[in-house]
CSV table of C-alpha atoms and ligand atoms in Angstrom, one decimal:
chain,number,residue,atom,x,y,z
A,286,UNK,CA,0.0,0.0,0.0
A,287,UNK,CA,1.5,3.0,-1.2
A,288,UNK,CA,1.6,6.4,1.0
A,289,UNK,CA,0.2,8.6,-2.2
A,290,UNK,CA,-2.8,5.6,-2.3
A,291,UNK,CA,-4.0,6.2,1.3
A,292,UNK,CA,-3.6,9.9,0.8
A,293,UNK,CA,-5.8,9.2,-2.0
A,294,UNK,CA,-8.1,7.1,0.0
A,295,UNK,CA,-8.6,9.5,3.2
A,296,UNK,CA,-9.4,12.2,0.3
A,297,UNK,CA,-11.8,10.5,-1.3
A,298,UNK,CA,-13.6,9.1,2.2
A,299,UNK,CA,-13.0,12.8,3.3
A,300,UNK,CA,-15.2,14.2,0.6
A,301,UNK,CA,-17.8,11.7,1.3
A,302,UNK,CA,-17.8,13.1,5.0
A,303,UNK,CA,-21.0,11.4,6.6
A,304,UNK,CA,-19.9,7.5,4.7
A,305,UNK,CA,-19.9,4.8,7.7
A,306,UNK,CA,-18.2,2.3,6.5
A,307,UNK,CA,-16.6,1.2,3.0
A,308,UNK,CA,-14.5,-1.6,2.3
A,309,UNK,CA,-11.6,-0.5,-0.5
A,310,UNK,CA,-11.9,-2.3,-3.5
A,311,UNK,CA,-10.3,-6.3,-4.0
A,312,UNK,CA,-8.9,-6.1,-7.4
A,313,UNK,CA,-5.4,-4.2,-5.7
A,314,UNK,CA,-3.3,-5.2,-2.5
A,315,UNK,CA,-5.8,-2.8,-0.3
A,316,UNK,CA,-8.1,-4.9,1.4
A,317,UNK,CA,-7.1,-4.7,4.5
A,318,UNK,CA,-7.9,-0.9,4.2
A,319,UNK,CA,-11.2,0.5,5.4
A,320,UNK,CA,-12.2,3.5,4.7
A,321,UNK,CA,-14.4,4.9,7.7
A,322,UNK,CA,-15.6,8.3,9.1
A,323,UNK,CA,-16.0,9.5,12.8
A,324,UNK,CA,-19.0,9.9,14.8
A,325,UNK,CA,-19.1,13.6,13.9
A,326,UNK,CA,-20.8,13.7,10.8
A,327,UNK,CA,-19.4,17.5,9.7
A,328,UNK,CA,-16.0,16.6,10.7
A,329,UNK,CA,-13.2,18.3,9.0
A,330,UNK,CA,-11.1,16.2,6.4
A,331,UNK,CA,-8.5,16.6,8.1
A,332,UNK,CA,-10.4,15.2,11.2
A,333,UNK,CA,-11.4,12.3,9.2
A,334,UNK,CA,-7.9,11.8,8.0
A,335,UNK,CA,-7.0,11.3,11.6
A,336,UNK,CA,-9.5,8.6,12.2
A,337,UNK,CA,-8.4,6.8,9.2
A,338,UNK,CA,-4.8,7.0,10.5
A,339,UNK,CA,-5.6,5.9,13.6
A,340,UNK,CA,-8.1,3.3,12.9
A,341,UNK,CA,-5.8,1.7,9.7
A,342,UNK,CA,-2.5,2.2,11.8
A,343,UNK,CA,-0.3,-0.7,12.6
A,344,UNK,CA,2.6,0.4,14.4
A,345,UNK,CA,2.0,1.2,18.1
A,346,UNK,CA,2.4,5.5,18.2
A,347,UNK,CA,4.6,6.9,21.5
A,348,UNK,CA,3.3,9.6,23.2
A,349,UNK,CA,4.3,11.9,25.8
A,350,UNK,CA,2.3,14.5,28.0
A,351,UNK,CA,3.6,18.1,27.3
A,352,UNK,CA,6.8,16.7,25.9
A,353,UNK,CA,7.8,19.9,23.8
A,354,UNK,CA,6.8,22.9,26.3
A,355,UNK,CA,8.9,21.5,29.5
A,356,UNK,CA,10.8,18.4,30.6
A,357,UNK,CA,12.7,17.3,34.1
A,358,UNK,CA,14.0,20.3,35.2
A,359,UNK,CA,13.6,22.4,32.2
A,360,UNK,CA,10.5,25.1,31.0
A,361,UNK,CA,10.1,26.1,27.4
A,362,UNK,CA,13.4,26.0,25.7
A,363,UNK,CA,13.4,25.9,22.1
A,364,UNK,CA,13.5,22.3,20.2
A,365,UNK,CA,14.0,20.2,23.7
A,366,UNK,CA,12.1,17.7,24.3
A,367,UNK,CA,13.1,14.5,27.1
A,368,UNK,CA,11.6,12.2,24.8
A,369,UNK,CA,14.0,13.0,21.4
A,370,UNK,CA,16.9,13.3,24.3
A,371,UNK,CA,16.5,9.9,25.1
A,372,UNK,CA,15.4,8.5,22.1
A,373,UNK,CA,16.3,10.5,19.0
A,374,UNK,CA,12.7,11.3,18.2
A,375,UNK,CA,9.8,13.7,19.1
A,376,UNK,CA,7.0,11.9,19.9
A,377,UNK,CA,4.3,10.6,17.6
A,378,UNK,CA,1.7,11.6,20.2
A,379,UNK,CA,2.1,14.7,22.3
A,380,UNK,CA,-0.3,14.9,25.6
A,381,UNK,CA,-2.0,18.5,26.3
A,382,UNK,CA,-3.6,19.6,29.5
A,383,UNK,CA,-6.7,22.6,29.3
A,384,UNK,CA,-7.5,23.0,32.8
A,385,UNK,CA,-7.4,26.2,33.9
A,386,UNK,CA,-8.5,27.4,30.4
A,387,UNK,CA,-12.7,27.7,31.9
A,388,UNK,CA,-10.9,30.0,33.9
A,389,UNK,CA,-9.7,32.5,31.2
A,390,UNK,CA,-6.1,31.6,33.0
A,391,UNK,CA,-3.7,32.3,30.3
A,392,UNK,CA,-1.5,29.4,32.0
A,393,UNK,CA,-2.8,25.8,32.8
A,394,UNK,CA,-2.6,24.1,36.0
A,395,UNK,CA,0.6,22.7,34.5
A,396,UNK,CA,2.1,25.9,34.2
A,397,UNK,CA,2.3,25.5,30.2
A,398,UNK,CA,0.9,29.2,28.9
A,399,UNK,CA,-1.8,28.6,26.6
A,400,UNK,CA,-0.6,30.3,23.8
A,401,UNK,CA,3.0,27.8,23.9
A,402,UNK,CA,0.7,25.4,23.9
A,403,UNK,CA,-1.0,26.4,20.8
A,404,UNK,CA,2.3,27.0,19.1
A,405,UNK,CA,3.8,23.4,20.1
A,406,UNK,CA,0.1,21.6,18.9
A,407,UNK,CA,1.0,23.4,15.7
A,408,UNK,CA,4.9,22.2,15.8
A,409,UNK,CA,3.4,18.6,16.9
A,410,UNK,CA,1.4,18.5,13.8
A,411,UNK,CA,3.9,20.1,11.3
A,412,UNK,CA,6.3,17.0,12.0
A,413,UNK,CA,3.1,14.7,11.8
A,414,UNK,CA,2.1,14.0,15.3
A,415,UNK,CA,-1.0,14.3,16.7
A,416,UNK,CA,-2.2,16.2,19.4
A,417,UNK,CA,-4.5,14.7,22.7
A,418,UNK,CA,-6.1,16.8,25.3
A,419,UNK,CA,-7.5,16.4,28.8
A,420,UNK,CA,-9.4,18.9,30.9
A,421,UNK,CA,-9.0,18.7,34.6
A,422,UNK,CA,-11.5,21.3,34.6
A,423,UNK,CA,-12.4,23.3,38.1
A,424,UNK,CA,-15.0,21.9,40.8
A,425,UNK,CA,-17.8,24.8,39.4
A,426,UNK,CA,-19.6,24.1,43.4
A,427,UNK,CA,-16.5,24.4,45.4
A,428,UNK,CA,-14.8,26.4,43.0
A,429,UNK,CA,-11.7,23.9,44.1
A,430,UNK,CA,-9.8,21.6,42.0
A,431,UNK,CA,-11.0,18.9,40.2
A,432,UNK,CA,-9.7,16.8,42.6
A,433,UNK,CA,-11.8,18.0,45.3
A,434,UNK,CA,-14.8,15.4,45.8
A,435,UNK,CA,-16.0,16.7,48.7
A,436,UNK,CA,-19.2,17.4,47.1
A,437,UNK,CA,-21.5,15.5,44.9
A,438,UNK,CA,-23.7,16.8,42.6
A,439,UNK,CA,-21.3,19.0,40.6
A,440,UNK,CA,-22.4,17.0,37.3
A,441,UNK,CA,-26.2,17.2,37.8
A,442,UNK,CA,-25.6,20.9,38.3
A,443,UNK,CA,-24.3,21.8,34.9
A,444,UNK,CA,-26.5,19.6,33.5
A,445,UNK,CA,-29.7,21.4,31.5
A,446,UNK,CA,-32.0,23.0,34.2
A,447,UNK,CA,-28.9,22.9,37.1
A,448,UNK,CA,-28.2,26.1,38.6
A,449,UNK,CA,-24.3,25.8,37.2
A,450,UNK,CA,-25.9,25.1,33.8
A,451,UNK,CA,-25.2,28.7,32.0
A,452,UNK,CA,-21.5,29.2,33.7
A,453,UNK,CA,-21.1,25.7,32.6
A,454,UNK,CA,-21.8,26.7,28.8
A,455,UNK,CA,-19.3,29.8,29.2
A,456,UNK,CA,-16.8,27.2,30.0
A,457,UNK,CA,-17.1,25.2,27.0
A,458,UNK,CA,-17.3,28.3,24.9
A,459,UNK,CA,-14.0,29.1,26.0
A,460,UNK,CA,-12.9,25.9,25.1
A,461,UNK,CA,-14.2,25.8,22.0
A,462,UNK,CA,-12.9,29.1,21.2
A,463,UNK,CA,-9.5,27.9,21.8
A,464,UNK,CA,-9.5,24.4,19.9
A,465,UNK,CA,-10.9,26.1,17.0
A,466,UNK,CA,-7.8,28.4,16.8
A,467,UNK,CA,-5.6,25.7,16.5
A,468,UNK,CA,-4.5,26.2,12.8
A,469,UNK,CA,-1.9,24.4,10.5
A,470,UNK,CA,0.1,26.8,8.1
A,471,UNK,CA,-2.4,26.2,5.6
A,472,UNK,CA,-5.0,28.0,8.6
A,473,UNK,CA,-6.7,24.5,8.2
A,474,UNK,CA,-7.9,23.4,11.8
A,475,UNK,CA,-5.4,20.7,13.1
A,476,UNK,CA,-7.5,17.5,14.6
A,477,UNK,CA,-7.5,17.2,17.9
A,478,UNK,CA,-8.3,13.9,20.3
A,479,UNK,CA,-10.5,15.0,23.0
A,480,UNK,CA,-10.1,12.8,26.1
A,481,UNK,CA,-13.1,14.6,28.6
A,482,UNK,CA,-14.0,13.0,32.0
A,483,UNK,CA,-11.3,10.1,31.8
A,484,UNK,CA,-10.6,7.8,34.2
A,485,UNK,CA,-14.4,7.9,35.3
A,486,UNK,CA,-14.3,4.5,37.0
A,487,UNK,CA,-12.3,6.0,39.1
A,488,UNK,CA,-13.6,8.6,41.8
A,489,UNK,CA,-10.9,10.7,42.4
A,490,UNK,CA,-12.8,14.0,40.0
A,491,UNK,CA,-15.9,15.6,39.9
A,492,UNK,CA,-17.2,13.6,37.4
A,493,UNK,CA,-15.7,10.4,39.1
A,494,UNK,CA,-17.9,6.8,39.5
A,495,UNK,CA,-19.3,7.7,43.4
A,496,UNK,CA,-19.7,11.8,42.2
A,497,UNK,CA,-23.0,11.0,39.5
A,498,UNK,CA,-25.4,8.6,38.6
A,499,UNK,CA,-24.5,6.6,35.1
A,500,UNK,CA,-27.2,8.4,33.5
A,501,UNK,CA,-25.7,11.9,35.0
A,502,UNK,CA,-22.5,11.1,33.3
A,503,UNK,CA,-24.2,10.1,30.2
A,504,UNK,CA,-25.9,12.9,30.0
A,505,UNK,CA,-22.7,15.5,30.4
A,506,UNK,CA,-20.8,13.2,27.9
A,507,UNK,CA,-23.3,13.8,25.5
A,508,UNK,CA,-24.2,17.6,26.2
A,509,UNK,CA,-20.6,18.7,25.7
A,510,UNK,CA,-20.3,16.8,22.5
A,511,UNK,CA,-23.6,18.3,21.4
A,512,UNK,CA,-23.3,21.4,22.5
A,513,UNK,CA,-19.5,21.7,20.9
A,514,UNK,CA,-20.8,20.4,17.4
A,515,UNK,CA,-23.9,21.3,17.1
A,516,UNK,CA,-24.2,24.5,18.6
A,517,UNK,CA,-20.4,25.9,18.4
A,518,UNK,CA,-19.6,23.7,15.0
A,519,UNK,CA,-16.5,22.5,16.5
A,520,UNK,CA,-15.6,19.8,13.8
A,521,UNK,CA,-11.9,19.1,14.5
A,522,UNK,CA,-11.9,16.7,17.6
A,523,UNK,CA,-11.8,13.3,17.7
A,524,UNK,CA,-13.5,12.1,21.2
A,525,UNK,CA,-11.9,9.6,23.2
A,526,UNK,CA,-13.7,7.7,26.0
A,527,UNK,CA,-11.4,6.5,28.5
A,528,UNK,CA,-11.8,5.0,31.7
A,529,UNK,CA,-9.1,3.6,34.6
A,530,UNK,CA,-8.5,0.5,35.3
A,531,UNK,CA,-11.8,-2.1,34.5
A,532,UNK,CA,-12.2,-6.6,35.4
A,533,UNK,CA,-14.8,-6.4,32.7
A,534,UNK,CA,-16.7,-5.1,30.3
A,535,UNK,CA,-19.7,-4.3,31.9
A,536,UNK,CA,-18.0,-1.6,34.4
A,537,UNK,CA,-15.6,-0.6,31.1
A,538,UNK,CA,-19.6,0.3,29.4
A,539,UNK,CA,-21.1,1.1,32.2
A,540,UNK,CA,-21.3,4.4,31.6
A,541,UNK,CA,-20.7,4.5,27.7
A,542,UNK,CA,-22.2,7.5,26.4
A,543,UNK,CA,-22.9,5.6,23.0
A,544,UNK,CA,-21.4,4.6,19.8
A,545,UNK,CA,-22.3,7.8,18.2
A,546,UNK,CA,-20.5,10.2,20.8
A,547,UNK,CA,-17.5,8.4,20.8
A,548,UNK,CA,-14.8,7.9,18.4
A,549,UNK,CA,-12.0,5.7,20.4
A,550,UNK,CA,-11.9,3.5,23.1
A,551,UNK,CA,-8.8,3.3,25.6
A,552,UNK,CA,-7.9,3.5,29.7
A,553,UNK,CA,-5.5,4.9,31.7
A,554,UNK,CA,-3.1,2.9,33.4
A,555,UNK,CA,-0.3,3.4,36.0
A,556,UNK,CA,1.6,1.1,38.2
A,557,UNK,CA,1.6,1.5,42.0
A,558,UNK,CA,2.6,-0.2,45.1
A,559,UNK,CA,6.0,-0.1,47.3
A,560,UNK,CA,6.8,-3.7,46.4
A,561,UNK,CA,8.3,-2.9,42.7
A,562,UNK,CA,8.2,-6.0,41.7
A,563,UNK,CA,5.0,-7.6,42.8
A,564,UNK,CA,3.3,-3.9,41.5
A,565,UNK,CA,5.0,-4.6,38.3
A,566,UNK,CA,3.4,-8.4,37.7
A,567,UNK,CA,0.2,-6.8,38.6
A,568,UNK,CA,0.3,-3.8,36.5
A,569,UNK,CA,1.5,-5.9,33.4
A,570,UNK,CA,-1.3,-8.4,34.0
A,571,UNK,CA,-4.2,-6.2,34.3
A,572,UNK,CA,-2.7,-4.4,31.4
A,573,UNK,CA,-2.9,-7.4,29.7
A,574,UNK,CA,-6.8,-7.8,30.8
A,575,UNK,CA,-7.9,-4.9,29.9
A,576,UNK,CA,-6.2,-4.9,26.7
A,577,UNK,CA,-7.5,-8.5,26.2
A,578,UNK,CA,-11.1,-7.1,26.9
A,579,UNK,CA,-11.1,-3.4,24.9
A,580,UNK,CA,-9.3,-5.2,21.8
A,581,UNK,CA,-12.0,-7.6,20.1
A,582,UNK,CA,-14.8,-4.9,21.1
A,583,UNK,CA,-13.2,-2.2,19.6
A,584,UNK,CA,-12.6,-4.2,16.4
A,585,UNK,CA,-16.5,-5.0,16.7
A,586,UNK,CA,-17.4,-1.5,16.7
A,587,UNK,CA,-15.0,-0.3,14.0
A,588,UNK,CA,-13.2,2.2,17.0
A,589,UNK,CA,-9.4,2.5,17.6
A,590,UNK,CA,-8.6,1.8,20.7
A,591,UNK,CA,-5.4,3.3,22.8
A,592,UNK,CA,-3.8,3.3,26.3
A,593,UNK,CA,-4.7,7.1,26.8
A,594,UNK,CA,-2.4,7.5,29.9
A,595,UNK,CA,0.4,5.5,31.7
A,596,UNK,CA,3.2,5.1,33.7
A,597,UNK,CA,5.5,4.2,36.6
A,598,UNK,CA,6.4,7.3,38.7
A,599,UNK,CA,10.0,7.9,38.6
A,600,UNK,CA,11.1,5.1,36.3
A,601,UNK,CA,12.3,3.0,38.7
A,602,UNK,CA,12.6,-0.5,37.2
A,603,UNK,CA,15.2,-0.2,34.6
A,604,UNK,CA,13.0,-3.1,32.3
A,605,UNK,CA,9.9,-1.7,32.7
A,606,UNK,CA,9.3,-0.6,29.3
A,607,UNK,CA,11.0,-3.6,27.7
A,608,UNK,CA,8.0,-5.4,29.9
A,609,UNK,CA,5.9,-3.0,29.0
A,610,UNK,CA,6.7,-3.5,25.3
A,611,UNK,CA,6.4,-7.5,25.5
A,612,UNK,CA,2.5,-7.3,26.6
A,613,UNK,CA,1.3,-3.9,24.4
A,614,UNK,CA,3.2,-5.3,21.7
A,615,UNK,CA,1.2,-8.3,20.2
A,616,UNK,CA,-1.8,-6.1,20.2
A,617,UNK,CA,-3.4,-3.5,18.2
A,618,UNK,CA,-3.5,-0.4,20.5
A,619,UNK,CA,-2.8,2.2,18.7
A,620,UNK,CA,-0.4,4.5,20.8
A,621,UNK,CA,0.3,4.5,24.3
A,622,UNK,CA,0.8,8.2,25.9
A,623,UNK,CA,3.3,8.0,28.5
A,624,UNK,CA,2.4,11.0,31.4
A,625,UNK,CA,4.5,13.9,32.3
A,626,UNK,CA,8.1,14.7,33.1
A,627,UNK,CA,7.1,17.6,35.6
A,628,UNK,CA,9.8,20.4,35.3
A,629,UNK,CA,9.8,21.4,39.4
A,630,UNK,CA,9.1,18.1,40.6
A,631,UNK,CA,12.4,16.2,41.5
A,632,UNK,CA,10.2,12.3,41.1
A,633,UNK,CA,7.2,13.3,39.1
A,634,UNK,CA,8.3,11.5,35.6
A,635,UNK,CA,7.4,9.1,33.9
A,636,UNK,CA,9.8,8.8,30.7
A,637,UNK,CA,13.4,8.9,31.2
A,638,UNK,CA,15.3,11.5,30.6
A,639,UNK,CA,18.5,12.3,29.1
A,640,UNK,CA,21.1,10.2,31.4
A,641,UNK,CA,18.8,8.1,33.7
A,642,UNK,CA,19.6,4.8,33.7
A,643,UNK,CA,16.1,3.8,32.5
A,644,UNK,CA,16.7,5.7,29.3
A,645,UNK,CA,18.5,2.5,27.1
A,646,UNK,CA,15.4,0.4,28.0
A,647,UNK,CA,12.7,2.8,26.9
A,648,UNK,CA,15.4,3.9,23.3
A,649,UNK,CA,14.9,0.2,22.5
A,650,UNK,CA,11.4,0.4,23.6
A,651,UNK,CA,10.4,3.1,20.9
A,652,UNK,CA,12.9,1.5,18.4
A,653,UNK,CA,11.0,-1.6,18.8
A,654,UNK,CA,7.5,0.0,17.5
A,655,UNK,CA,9.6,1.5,14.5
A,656,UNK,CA,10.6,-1.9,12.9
B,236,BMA,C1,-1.5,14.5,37.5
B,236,BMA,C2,-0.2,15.1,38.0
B,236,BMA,C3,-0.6,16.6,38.4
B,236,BMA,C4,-1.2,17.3,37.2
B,236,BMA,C5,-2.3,16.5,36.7
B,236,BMA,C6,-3.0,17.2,35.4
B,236,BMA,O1,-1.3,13.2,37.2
B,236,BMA,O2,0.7,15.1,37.0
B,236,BMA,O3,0.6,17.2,38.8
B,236,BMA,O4,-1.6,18.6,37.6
B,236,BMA,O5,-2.0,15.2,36.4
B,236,BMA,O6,-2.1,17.2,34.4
């Protein structure tokens, strides 16, 4: 399959926007090929390009959580990144963070000034990465964190007919107003993946498992995609529905918002315990589960599916992502994004950096997904 052909192909199924589904022809080497569109009926080509990418990809895509606007122990300096240190390449998949932005903050809660991050979405795309976002968005009732789950009830009150409702809607208009400036040279909009209300089996955020009723979460899911498409004809985001860690697929669908408000499937993952190695044969094996589970689902439903976030604080098994590798490897996940290298945290990282002795293991790691 030639580069120029799937061009081709992601034109042609780009200009047939709303298609669901069509198998390329049989009489060339394409078969394998499926040409297929993403929930959002008026997405942008360039959106539907993505999807195409994503969904026909075989190589597992690296990804790494503000990679190009800070790293361990360095802030916004020119063409670094801890991932190309260590590796020799940017990353296929660069991780963005917006919370902060239903502020009108011009800095996120990462300390990554919004309009850097703009300019590194747009470097990120020029050398044919893709961009993903989260949104730790503010508690709107205690006006705290989103970590702060001292109060339930902060979904059903920016639902329709809450009494957070209306601020709610200035919130995503500030969002909206932000992803659509996101421009490539050509001032096309640059695809985005849109990861809202992740690790929702979790109940560590507002919108967390114990915080709102399945059909509460439901419900926001599909209001912000509504209300971001329909109403503010954002067209450029892919969304992704990600939860934490899941024994089976009922919890993982639990609360599913539907086929047609979501465009891939994926979890976040992160190893934990004092015990390295027992937390490692643990995190490997529910890895392994959950991949095990998402994989033949997602293939069902014609969705990509990805590990969204992940990570071992500190890299402190100098195998981990050989390990890693040896499980994610076999299957078709579509990129793993590895979470961030914080720049004034000493142990808050979760790639290597230049020098560590973990760096060999995760060079041959992203080697490995090259060949
Ligand atoms: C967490 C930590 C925090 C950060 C948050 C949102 O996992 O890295 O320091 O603020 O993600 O990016």
């Amino acid at each position: 399959m030639s580069k120029h052909y799937l061009t081709a192909l992601y034109a042609v199924v780009a200009s047939l926007g709303s298609l669901s589904c069509v198998q390329s022809s049989s009489n060339d080497n394409s078969s394998q090929i499926q040409a297929v569109s993403p929930t959002d009926s008026l997405a942008t080509a360039e959106t539907v390009a993505l999807f195409n990418r994503l969904y026909n990809g075989e190589k597992l895509l690296v990804g790494h959580q503000d990679d190009l606007s800070y790293g361990h122990s360095w802030y916004e300096i020119e063409g670094r990144s801890d991932m190309k240190e260590t590796t020799g390449i940017y990353p296929d998949v660069c991780g963005w963070e917006f919370g902060g932005l239903e502020l009108g903050d011009p800095v996120n809660i990462d300390s990554v000034d919004f309009n850097n991050m703009r300019k590194h979405m747009q470097e990120t795309h020029r050398m044919g990465g893709i961009n993903t976002m989260t949104w730790h968005s503010y508690n709107l009732i205690t006006g705290n964190n989103c970590w702060d789950v001292s109060v339930n009830g902060v979904v059903s009150a920016i639902l329709p007919d809450g009494p957070k409702h209306a601020q709610y809607l200035k919130w995503l208009d500030r969002f909206a107003d932000f992803v659509s400036s996101i421009k490539d040279d050509n001032d096309n909009l640059i695809p985005l993946l849109f990861r809202p209300y992740h690790e929702l089996t979790g109940s560590w955020f507002w919108w967390g498992r114990d915080l709102c009723s399945v059909e509460e979460y439901k419900s926001l899911w599909r209001m912000t995609y509504n209300y971001l498409t329909q109403e503010k004809g954002v067209h450029n985001l892919l969304y992704v529905y990600s939860t934490s860690n899941f024994n089976d697929t009922t919890l993982f669908f639990e609360r599913y918002p539907g086929d047609e408000f979501v465009d891939l499937l994926g979890f976040d993952i992160y190893q934990y315990g004092e015990d390295l190695a027992l937390a490692q044969q643990d995190f490997l094996k529910q890895l392994k589960l959950q991949a095990d589970i998402l994989s033949p689902i997602a293939k069902e439903k014609g969705k990509p599916w990805a590990v969204c976030e992940a990570g071992l604080e500190s890299c402190l098994i100098d195998n981990w992502f050989t390990e890693l590798g040896k499980v994610l490897a076999p299957t078709d996940a579509r990129y793993i994004l590895f979470w961030r290298n914080a720049r004034d945290r000493e142990n808050h990282f979760y790639i290597p950096y230049e020098g560590h002795s973990a760096a060999p293991d995760f060079k041959a790691f992203v080697d490995n997904t090259r060949q």
